[in-house]
């Protein structure tokens, strides 16, 4: 799936969040932009931890679909995230996913999150997805 | 902080999500209820992974505040979650937090998440919070 | 597999570490004892982090074998551990594994580690194992 | 600390494992070699999960000491590891640590592990260390 296909997939399958996430390509690699809105913020104007976790999860999901196509009912089986810096106020957050293993049953990867225009990552996540053996199966949450 | 104080704290400090989360007490222990709404669901009617992660995060945060009081600017430094079962459709999700360590600088705990009325956990999370040395400091995200 | 079967399994299949680990039963539940020796210690006499991680890993593995039998080539696919307190000097470490999900392809659980005779856990780990579809397959590390 | 200082530090402070680990420099970056021996292996000749976790832990520790010097009593507070591929038989394992955050109280990083000469990582770990406020303090395990 290319960038246009990923955007269409988000709009048709995840209409309730498609406005939050914009798939982009930076230097040949997939980047997912979180268009930060009021519903992502904690008191003080910081992007909330769960909003960052959600961004990492969707970014890895799209990176996976770009490789295996839209038909797969891949589901997250586990995630781990380190919150390292307060996101810069008033800045979108950009997620850079990386697939480290794409097996028959499990995909494993890492995502780094940056406040747009700032060099140091605000968070780093590891995600594992289960890939169902057939389109009808669903293995996790 | 008791149950009423936690509810007031949520309403005054986190008004944008206070309607989603209801602190309760089951058999003497704090339980946080996620009132599942359309914005928590993925296609197929499943509660999304990030919604479950957010529930675990807030549940542990409230358990911590119940111990150290509302003044602390505690922030999540890391989280890890295993998604084990699809949440039951049409059911609220209940989070049971447990504090395993409450140090001067770090608090560590675990949260188990259940679809209301079902015996097996849908997810299990570990959370670490940084506790700032003084009210003016903020160490993480 | 009962306690005796687990001990024999360790001796026959993992002879190089069988002297370190002793499966026991406390109040009807499997407990794995780490007989702490000089090779488990860091300077200062503390049990090392990797020794604790290894104990958690083997404890969950044995809990899994007790359920599914010795034939399975189950392999760890991921682990997460929080080190919370310095282990008490001169004390064995006891691991209490708990299986939270036993699916066809993945088993997920938690292990708490205690210095013998002390009430608070020294560490807490989450483990995921892949269960191969057939005895000949091997899916992970 | 440079490479020679790290090697001397390992020999003097961790004599029991100094023979297992060799700090090297590849293309200007610190790499820690695990000289795989019989005591690192599981049945079948695979490097064990705990041996890989230990390698990642020590690699990040040395990367940290290279930045903050040998005086610090830094201790691991948490670790997470994904085992992705079976290590190649008869090959050493090389760990490439990366520091993502070096704060006053916490250091966070990532380590990728490779079988020597093979392109795909066998494992990927995230580590968090607590840095004590003064040389006399010790915050974790």
Coordinates of C-alpha atoms in Angstrom, one line a residue:
Chain A
X1 CA 0.0 0.0 0.0
X2 CA 1.3 3.4 -0.9
X3 CA 0.6 6.7 0.9
X4 CA -2.6 7.3 -0.9
X5 CA -3.9 3.8 -0.2
X6 CA -3.0 4.2 3.5
X7 CA -4.9 7.5 3.7
X8 CA -7.9 6.0 2.1
X9 CA -7.7 2.9 4.4
X10 CA -7.7 5.2 7.5
X11 CA -10.6 7.2 6.2
X12 CA -12.8 4.2 5.3
X13 CA -11.9 1.9 8.2
X14 CA -11.1 4.3 11.1
X15 CA -13.3 7.3 10.3
X16 CA -13.5 8.4 14.0
X17 CA -9.7 9.0 14.2
X18 CA -8.8 9.6 10.5
X19 CA -8.8 13.3 11.2
X20 CA -6.2 13.0 13.9
X21 CA -3.6 11.0 11.9
X22 CA -2.0 11.9 8.6
X23 CA 0.4 9.4 6.9
X24 CA 3.3 11.3 5.2
X25 CA 6.6 10.3 3.6
X26 CA 9.8 11.9 4.8
X27 CA 13.0 11.0 2.9
X28 CA 11.4 7.8 1.5
X29 CA 10.1 6.5 4.9
X30 CA 6.6 6.4 6.3
X31 CA 5.9 9.0 9.0
X32 CA 2.6 9.4 10.8
X33 CA 1.6 12.9 11.9
X34 CA -0.6 13.4 14.9
X35 CA -2.5 16.7 14.3
X36 CA -2.5 17.6 17.9
X37 CA -6.0 18.9 19.1
X38 CA -7.5 19.8 22.4
X39 CA -8.7 16.2 23.0
X40 CA -5.0 15.0 23.0
X41 CA -3.9 17.4 25.8
X42 CA -3.4 17.1 29.5
X43 CA -3.6 20.1 31.8
X44 CA -0.7 22.4 31.0
X45 CA -1.0 21.8 27.3
X46 CA 1.1 18.6 27.1
X47 CA 0.1 15.8 24.7
X48 CA -1.1 12.9 26.9
X49 CA 0.7 9.7 27.3
X50 CA -2.2 7.6 25.9
X51 CA -2.4 9.9 22.9
X52 CA 1.3 9.2 22.2
X53 CA 0.8 5.5 22.7
X54 CA -2.1 5.5 20.3
X55 CA 0.0 7.4 17.7
X56 CA 2.8 4.8 18.0
X57 CA 0.3 1.9 17.7
X58 CA -1.3 3.3 14.6
X59 CA 2.0 4.2 13.0
X60 CA 3.3 0.7 13.4
X61 CA 0.0 -0.7 12.1
X62 CA 0.2 1.4 9.0
X63 CA 3.9 0.4 8.4
X64 CA 2.8 -3.2 8.7
X65 CA -0.2 -2.8 6.2
X66 CA 2.2 -1.1 3.8
X67 CA 4.1 -4.4 3.7
X68 CA 1.4 -7.0 3.9
X69 CA -1.6 -5.2 2.4
X70 CA -5.0 -4.1 3.8
X71 CA -6.7 -7.5 4.0
X72 CA -4.9 -8.6 7.2
X73 CA -6.7 -8.4 10.6
X74 CA -3.5 -7.7 12.4
X75 CA -4.0 -6.9 16.1
X76 CA -1.7 -5.5 18.8
X77 CA -0.7 -8.1 21.3
X78 CA 1.7 -6.0 23.4
X79 CA 3.2 -2.5 23.6
X80 CA 5.9 -0.9 25.7
X81 CA 6.6 2.9 25.7
X82 CA 9.1 5.1 27.4
X83 CA 8.1 8.8 27.8
X84 CA 11.3 10.7 27.7
X85 CA 10.6 14.4 27.2
X86 CA 7.6 16.7 27.4
X87 CA 6.3 17.3 23.9
X88 CA 6.9 20.8 22.6
X89 CA 3.8 23.0 23.1
X90 CA 1.8 23.8 20.0
X91 CA 3.7 21.2 17.8
X92 CA 2.4 18.2 16.0
X93 CA 4.0 14.9 16.9
X94 CA 5.6 12.8 14.2
X95 CA 6.0 9.0 14.5
X96 CA 8.7 7.1 12.7
X97 CA 7.9 3.3 12.7
X98 CA 10.4 0.6 11.9
X99 CA 9.6 -3.0 11.3
X100 CA 12.3 -5.2 12.9
X101 CA 10.7 -8.6 12.3
X102 CA 7.9 -9.7 10.0
X103 CA 7.2 -13.3 10.6
X104 CA 4.3 -15.5 9.6
X105 CA 2.6 -15.0 13.0
X106 CA 4.2 -12.1 14.7
X107 CA 5.4 -8.7 13.6
X108 CA 7.7 -6.7 15.9
X109 CA 8.8 -3.2 15.6
X110 CA 9.9 0.1 17.1
X111 CA 8.5 3.6 16.8
X112 CA 10.2 6.9 17.8
X113 CA 8.1 10.0 18.4
X114 CA 9.3 13.5 17.8
X115 CA 7.8 17.0 18.4
X116 CA 7.9 18.5 14.9
X117 CA 11.1 20.5 14.4
X118 CA 12.8 19.3 17.6
X119 CA 15.7 16.9 17.4
X120 CA 15.3 14.7 20.5
X121 CA 12.6 12.0 20.7
X122 CA 9.7 12.6 23.1
X123 CA 9.0 8.9 23.4
X124 CA 10.0 5.5 22.1
X125 CA 7.7 2.5 21.7
X126 CA 8.0 -1.2 21.0
X127 CA 5.0 -2.9 19.5
X128 CA 4.1 -6.5 18.7
X129 CA 1.3 -7.5 16.3
X130 CA -0.3 -10.9 15.8
X131 CA -0.9 -11.7 12.2
X132 CA -3.9 -14.1 11.8
X133 CA -3.2 -17.3 9.9
X134 CA -6.2 -16.5 7.7
X135 CA -8.4 -13.5 7.0
X136 CA -11.2 -14.9 9.1
X137 CA -9.2 -15.4 12.3
X138 CA -8.7 -12.9 15.1
X139 CA -6.1 -13.7 17.7
X140 CA -5.9 -10.8 20.1
X141 CA -7.2 -7.5 21.2
Chain B
X1 CA -7.7 10.9 49.0
X2 CA -10.9 9.0 49.2
X3 CA -13.3 8.1 46.4
X4 CA -15.1 11.4 46.5
X5 CA -11.9 13.4 46.5
X6 CA -10.6 11.4 43.5
X7 CA -13.8 12.0 41.6
X8 CA -13.6 15.8 42.3
X9 CA -10.0 15.8 41.3
X10 CA -10.8 14.2 37.9
X11 CA -13.6 16.6 37.3
X12 CA -11.6 19.7 38.1
X13 CA -8.2 18.7 36.6
X14 CA -9.2 16.5 33.7
X15 CA -12.6 17.7 32.7
X16 CA -12.2 16.5 29.1
X17 CA -12.0 12.8 30.2
X18 CA -13.8 12.9 33.5
X19 CA -16.9 11.6 31.9
X20 CA -15.1 8.6 30.6
X21 CA -13.7 7.4 33.9
X22 CA -15.5 6.6 37.1
X23 CA -13.5 5.8 40.3
X24 CA -15.3 3.1 42.3
X25 CA -14.5 0.8 45.2
X26 CA -15.0 -2.9 45.0
X27 CA -14.4 -5.0 48.1
X28 CA -12.3 -2.2 49.6
X29 CA -10.0 -1.7 46.7
X30 CA -10.0 1.1 44.1
X31 CA -11.4 0.2 40.7
X32 CA -11.6 2.6 37.8
X33 CA -14.5 2.1 35.3
X34 CA -14.2 3.0 31.7
X35 CA -17.7 4.0 30.5
X36 CA -17.2 2.7 27.0
X37 CA -18.4 5.0 24.4
X38 CA -18.3 5.2 20.6
X39 CA -15.0 7.1 20.7
X40 CA -13.3 4.2 22.4
X41 CA -14.2 1.6 19.8
X42 CA -12.4 0.1 16.8
X43 CA -14.2 -1.3 13.8
X44 CA -16.1 -4.4 14.9
X45 CA -17.0 -2.8 18.3
X46 CA -13.8 -3.7 20.2
X47 CA -12.4 -1.3 22.7
X48 CA -9.2 0.1 21.2
X49 CA -5.8 -0.7 22.5
X50 CA -4.9 2.9 23.3
X51 CA -8.2 3.3 25.2
X52 CA -7.2 0.4 27.3
X53 CA -3.7 1.8 27.8
X54 CA -5.2 5.1 28.8
X55 CA -7.5 3.4 31.3
X56 CA -4.6 1.6 32.9
X57 CA -2.5 4.8 33.1
X58 CA -5.3 6.8 34.8
X59 CA -6.1 4.0 37.1
X60 CA -2.6 3.8 38.4
X61 CA -2.4 7.5 38.6
X62 CA -5.4 7.7 40.8
X63 CA -4.2 4.8 43.0
X64 CA -1.0 6.8 43.4
X65 CA -2.8 10.0 44.3
X66 CA -4.9 8.2 46.8
X67 CA -1.6 7.4 48.6
X68 CA 0.4 10.6 48.2
X69 CA -2.3 13.3 47.8
X70 CA -3.4 15.6 45.0
X71 CA -0.5 18.0 45.1
X72 CA 2.0 15.8 43.3
X73 CA 2.9 16.4 39.6
X74 CA 3.5 12.7 39.0
X75 CA 4.1 11.8 35.4
X76 CA 4.2 8.5 33.6
X77 CA 7.8 7.6 32.6
X78 CA 7.0 4.2 31.0
X79 CA 4.3 1.7 30.4
X80 CA 4.0 -1.8 29.1
X81 CA 0.8 -3.6 28.2
X82 CA -0.2 -7.1 27.1
X83 CA -3.5 -7.3 25.2
X84 CA -4.8 -10.8 26.0
X85 CA -8.5 -11.1 25.0
X86 CA -11.0 -9.1 23.0
X87 CA -13.1 -7.0 25.4
X88 CA -16.7 -8.2 25.6
X89 CA -19.0 -6.2 23.4
X90 CA -21.2 -3.7 25.1
X91 CA -19.4 -4.0 28.5
X92 CA -17.6 -1.4 30.5
X93 CA -14.0 -2.1 31.3
X94 CA -12.8 -2.2 34.9
X95 CA -9.2 -1.5 35.9
X96 CA -7.7 -2.8 39.1
X97 CA -4.5 -1.0 40.0
X98 CA -1.9 -2.2 42.4
X99 CA 1.0 -0.2 43.7
X100 CA 4.1 -2.5 44.1
X101 CA 6.6 0.2 45.0
X102 CA 6.2 3.7 46.2
X103 CA 9.7 5.2 46.5
X104 CA 10.8 8.8 46.9
X105 CA 11.4 9.2 43.2
X106 CA 9.7 6.3 41.4
X107 CA 6.3 4.5 41.8
X108 CA 5.9 1.2 40.1
X109 CA 2.7 -0.8 39.7
X110 CA 0.5 -3.1 37.8
X111 CA -3.0 -2.8 36.5
X112 CA -5.3 -5.6 35.3
X113 CA -8.3 -4.8 33.1
X114 CA -11.5 -6.8 32.9
X115 CA -14.7 -6.6 30.9
X116 CA -17.4 -6.1 33.5
X117 CA -18.8 -9.5 34.5
X118 CA -16.2 -11.6 32.8
X119 CA -13.6 -13.5 34.8
X120 CA -10.5 -13.4 32.6
X121 CA -8.5 -10.2 32.2
X122 CA -8.5 -8.5 28.8
X123 CA -5.2 -6.8 29.4
X124 CA -2.4 -6.4 31.9
X125 CA -0.2 -3.3 32.2
X126 CA 2.9 -2.2 34.2
X127 CA 3.3 1.5 34.8
X128 CA 6.1 3.6 36.2
X129 CA 5.6 7.1 37.4
X130 CA 8.2 9.7 38.4
X131 CA 7.4 11.6 41.5
X132 CA 9.0 15.1 41.3
X133 CA 11.2 16.1 44.2
X134 CA 9.3 19.3 44.7
X135 CA 5.9 20.6 43.4
X136 CA 7.6 22.9 40.9
X137 CA 9.6 20.1 39.1
X138 CA 8.3 18.1 36.2
X139 CA 10.5 15.2 35.1
X140 CA 8.7 13.4 32.3
X141 CA 5.9 13.3 29.8
Chain C
X1 CA 3.6 -32.2 35.0
X2 CA 3.9 -32.3 38.8
X3 CA 6.8 -31.1 40.9
X4 CA 8.8 -34.2 40.5
X5 CA 8.3 -34.2 36.8
X6 CA 9.4 -30.6 36.6
X7 CA 12.6 -31.3 38.6
X8 CA 13.4 -34.2 36.3
X9 CA 12.8 -32.2 33.3
X10 CA 15.2 -29.5 34.5
X11 CA 17.9 -32.0 35.3
X12 CA 17.6 -33.8 32.0
X13 CA 17.1 -30.9 29.6
X14 CA 18.9 -28.0 31.4
X15 CA 21.7 -29.7 33.3
X16 CA 23.9 -26.6 33.2
X17 CA 21.4 -24.6 35.3
X18 CA 19.4 -27.3 37.1
X19 CA 21.6 -26.8 40.2
X20 CA 20.5 -23.1 40.4
X21 CA 16.8 -23.6 40.2
X22 CA 14.6 -25.7 42.5
X23 CA 10.9 -26.0 41.8
X24 CA 8.8 -26.0 45.0
X25 CA 5.2 -25.8 45.9
X26 CA 4.0 -23.2 48.4
X27 CA 0.3 -23.3 49.4
X28 CA -0.6 -25.2 46.3
X29 CA 1.2 -23.0 43.9
X30 CA 4.4 -23.4 41.9
X31 CA 7.3 -21.4 43.3
X32 CA 10.8 -21.5 41.7
X33 CA 13.7 -21.0 44.1
X34 CA 17.0 -19.4 42.9
X35 CA 19.7 -20.9 45.0
X36 CA 21.8 -17.8 45.0
X37 CA 25.5 -18.4 44.3
X38 CA 28.6 -16.3 43.7
X39 CA 28.0 -16.3 39.9
X40 CA 24.6 -14.6 40.4
X41 CA 26.0 -11.6 42.3
X42 CA 27.1 -8.1 41.3
X43 CA 29.7 -6.1 43.3
X44 CA 28.2 -5.4 46.7
X45 CA 26.6 -8.8 47.0
X46 CA 23.4 -8.0 45.1
X47 CA 21.8 -10.6 42.9
X48 CA 22.2 -9.3 39.3
X49 CA 19.4 -8.1 37.1
X50 CA 20.0 -10.7 34.4
X51 CA 20.0 -13.4 37.1
X52 CA 16.5 -12.2 38.2
X53 CA 15.3 -12.0 34.6
X54 CA 16.5 -15.5 34.1
X55 CA 14.7 -16.7 37.2
X56 CA 11.5 -15.1 36.0
X57 CA 11.8 -16.6 32.6
X58 CA 12.4 -20.2 33.8
X59 CA 9.7 -19.9 36.4
X60 CA 7.1 -18.9 33.8
X61 CA 8.4 -21.6 31.5
X62 CA 7.9 -24.3 34.1
X63 CA 4.4 -23.0 35.0
X64 CA 3.6 -23.3 31.3
X65 CA 5.0 -26.8 31.0
X66 CA 3.0 -27.8 34.1
X67 CA 0.0 -27.0 32.1
X68 CA 0.8 -28.1 28.6
X69 CA 3.3 -30.9 29.2
X70 CA 7.0 -31.4 28.5
X71 CA 6.8 -32.0 24.7
X72 CA 6.2 -28.3 23.7
X73 CA 9.1 -26.3 22.3
X74 CA 7.8 -23.1 23.8
X75 CA 10.1 -20.1 23.4
X76 CA 10.2 -16.7 25.0
X77 CA 9.2 -14.0 22.5
X78 CA 9.3 -11.1 24.9
X79 CA 9.9 -10.1 28.5
X80 CA 9.6 -6.9 30.6
X81 CA 10.9 -6.5 34.1
X82 CA 10.8 -3.8 36.8
X83 CA 13.6 -4.0 39.4
X84 CA 12.0 -2.5 42.5
X85 CA 14.2 -3.3 45.5
X86 CA 17.6 -4.6 46.2
X87 CA 17.4 -8.3 47.0
X88 CA 18.2 -9.0 50.6
X89 CA 21.8 -10.2 51.0
X90 CA 22.4 -13.9 51.7
X91 CA 18.8 -14.8 50.8
X92 CA 17.5 -17.0 48.0
X93 CA 15.1 -15.5 45.6
X94 CA 11.6 -17.0 45.1
X95 CA 9.7 -16.6 41.9
X96 CA 5.9 -16.9 41.8
X97 CA 4.6 -17.3 38.2
X98 CA 1.1 -16.7 37.1
X99 CA -0.4 -17.7 33.7
X100 CA -2.8 -15.0 32.6
X101 CA -3.5 -16.3 29.1
X102 CA -2.9 -19.7 27.6
X103 CA -3.9 -19.4 23.9
X104 CA -3.2 -21.8 21.0
X105 CA -0.2 -19.7 19.9
X106 CA 0.8 -17.4 22.7
X107 CA 1.0 -17.7 26.5
X108 CA 1.2 -14.6 28.6
X109 CA 2.0 -14.3 32.3
X110 CA 3.4 -12.4 35.2
X111 CA 6.1 -13.4 37.7
X112 CA 6.8 -11.7 41.1
X113 CA 10.1 -12.2 42.7
X114 CA 10.8 -12.1 46.5
X115 CA 13.8 -12.4 48.7
X116 CA 13.0 -15.3 50.9
X117 CA 11.4 -14.2 54.1
X118 CA 10.8 -10.6 53.0
X119 CA 7.3 -9.3 52.2
X120 CA 7.9 -6.8 49.3
X121 CA 8.7 -8.0 45.8
X122 CA 12.2 -7.3 44.6
X123 CA 11.1 -7.4 40.9
X124 CA 8.0 -8.0 38.7
X125 CA 8.2 -9.5 35.2
X126 CA 5.8 -10.0 32.3
X127 CA 6.7 -12.8 29.9
X128 CA 5.2 -14.0 26.5
X129 CA 5.9 -17.4 25.1
X130 CA 5.2 -18.6 21.6
X131 CA 3.7 -22.1 21.5
X132 CA 4.7 -23.8 18.3
X133 CA 1.8 -25.2 16.2
X134 CA 3.5 -28.6 16.1
X135 CA 6.3 -30.3 18.0
X136 CA 8.7 -29.9 15.0
X137 CA 8.2 -26.1 14.6
X138 CA 10.2 -23.4 16.4
X139 CA 9.0 -19.9 16.1
X140 CA 11.2 -17.6 18.2
X141 CA 14.4 -17.2 20.1
Chain D
X1 CA 35.7 6.7 29.5
X2 CA 37.3 5.3 26.3
X3 CA 37.4 1.7 25.2
X4 CA 40.5 0.9 27.3
X5 CA 39.0 2.5 30.4
X6 CA 35.8 0.5 29.9
X7 CA 37.7 -2.8 29.6
X8 CA 39.7 -2.0 32.7
X9 CA 36.5 -1.1 34.6
X10 CA 34.9 -4.4 33.6
X11 CA 38.0 -6.4 34.7
X12 CA 38.3 -4.6 38.0
X13 CA 34.6 -4.3 39.0
X14 CA 33.0 -7.3 37.3
X15 CA 35.8 -9.9 37.2
X16 CA 33.3 -12.8 37.2
X17 CA 31.8 -11.8 33.8
X18 CA 34.7 -9.7 32.3
X19 CA 35.7 -12.8 30.3
X20 CA 32.3 -13.0 28.7
X21 CA 32.1 -9.4 27.4
X22 CA 34.5 -7.5 25.2
X23 CA 33.9 -3.7 24.5
X24 CA 34.8 -2.9 21.0
X25 CA 34.3 0.1 18.7
X26 CA 32.7 -0.4 15.2
X27 CA 32.6 2.7 12.9
X28 CA 33.1 5.0 15.9
X29 CA 30.3 3.5 18.0
X30 CA 30.5 1.3 21.1
X31 CA 29.7 -2.3 20.5
X32 CA 29.8 -5.0 23.2
X33 CA 30.7 -8.5 22.1
X34 CA 29.4 -11.6 24.0
X35 CA 32.0 -14.3 23.6
X36 CA 29.5 -17.1 23.5
X37 CA 30.4 -20.0 25.7
X38 CA 28.8 -23.2 26.8
X39 CA 27.2 -21.5 29.8
X40 CA 25.3 -19.2 27.6
X41 CA 23.6 -21.9 25.6
X42 CA 20.2 -23.6 25.8
X43 CA 19.6 -27.2 24.5
X44 CA 20.0 -27.1 20.8
X45 CA 22.9 -24.6 20.9
X46 CA 20.9 -21.4 21.0
X47 CA 22.1 -18.5 23.2
X48 CA 19.7 -18.3 26.0
X49 CA 17.2 -15.4 26.5
X50 CA 18.7 -14.3 29.9
X51 CA 22.2 -14.3 28.3
X52 CA 20.9 -11.9 25.7
X53 CA 19.1 -9.8 28.3
X54 CA 22.3 -9.6 30.3
X55 CA 24.3 -8.6 27.2
X56 CA 21.9 -5.8 26.5
X57 CA 22.0 -4.6 30.1
X58 CA 25.8 -4.5 30.3
X59 CA 26.0 -2.9 26.9
X60 CA 23.8 0.0 27.9
X61 CA 25.5 0.3 31.3
X62 CA 28.9 0.7 29.5
X63 CA 27.5 3.2 27.1
X64 CA 26.2 5.2 30.0
X65 CA 29.5 5.0 31.9
X66 CA 31.3 6.2 28.7
X67 CA 29.2 9.4 29.1
X68 CA 29.0 10.0 32.8
X69 CA 32.2 8.3 34.1
X70 CA 33.0 5.3 36.3
X71 CA 32.0 6.8 39.6
X72 CA 28.2 6.5 39.2
X73 CA 26.3 3.8 40.9
X74 CA 23.8 3.6 38.2
X75 CA 21.3 0.7 38.5
X76 CA 18.8 -0.9 36.1
X77 CA 15.3 0.0 37.1
X78 CA 13.5 -1.7 34.2
X79 CA 14.1 -3.6 31.0
X80 CA 12.0 -4.9 28.1
X81 CA 13.3 -7.2 25.4
X82 CA 11.8 -8.7 22.2
X83 CA 13.4 -12.0 21.1
X84 CA 13.0 -12.0 17.3
X85 CA 15.3 -14.6 15.7
X86 CA 17.3 -17.6 16.8
X87 CA 20.9 -16.5 17.2
X88 CA 23.2 -18.1 14.5
X89 CA 24.9 -21.2 15.9
X90 CA 28.6 -20.7 16.7
X91 CA 28.5 -17.0 16.3
X92 CA 29.3 -14.3 18.9
X93 CA 26.5 -11.8 19.6
X94 CA 27.2 -8.1 19.2
X95 CA 25.2 -5.5 21.1
X96 CA 24.8 -1.9 19.8
X97 CA 23.6 0.4 22.6
X98 CA 22.0 3.8 22.0
X99 CA 21.3 6.4 24.7
X100 CA 18.1 8.2 24.0
X101 CA 17.8 10.2 27.1
X102 CA 20.4 11.1 29.7
X103 CA 18.6 13.1 32.4
X104 CA 19.7 14.0 35.9
X105 CA 17.8 11.0 37.5
X106 CA 17.0 8.6 34.6
X107 CA 18.8 7.4 31.6
X108 CA 16.8 5.6 28.8
X109 CA 18.1 3.7 25.9
X110 CA 17.8 1.0 23.3
X111 CA 20.1 -1.9 22.4
X112 CA 20.0 -4.0 19.3
X113 CA 21.6 -7.4 19.3
X114 CA 23.1 -9.2 16.2
X115 CA 24.7 -12.5 15.6
X116 CA 28.1 -11.6 14.2
X117 CA 28.0 -11.4 10.4
X118 CA 24.2 -11.6 10.1
X119 CA 22.1 -8.6 9.0
X120 CA 18.9 -9.0 11.0
X121 CA 18.8 -8.3 14.7
X122 CA 18.2 -11.3 17.0
X123 CA 16.7 -9.2 19.8
X124 CA 15.9 -5.6 20.7
X125 CA 15.9 -4.2 24.2
X126 CA 14.9 -1.1 26.0
X127 CA 16.6 -0.2 29.3
X128 CA 16.1 2.4 32.0
X129 CA 18.8 3.2 34.6
X130 CA 18.4 5.3 37.7
X131 CA 21.3 7.6 38.3
X132 CA 21.8 8.3 42.0
X133 CA 21.8 11.9 43.2
X134 CA 25.1 11.3 45.0
X135 CA 27.8 8.6 45.0
X136 CA 26.5 7.2 48.3
X137 CA 22.9 6.7 47.2
X138 CA 21.5 3.5 45.6
X139 CA 18.0 3.7 44.2
X140 CA 17.2 0.3 42.7
X141 CA 18.4 -3.2 42.0

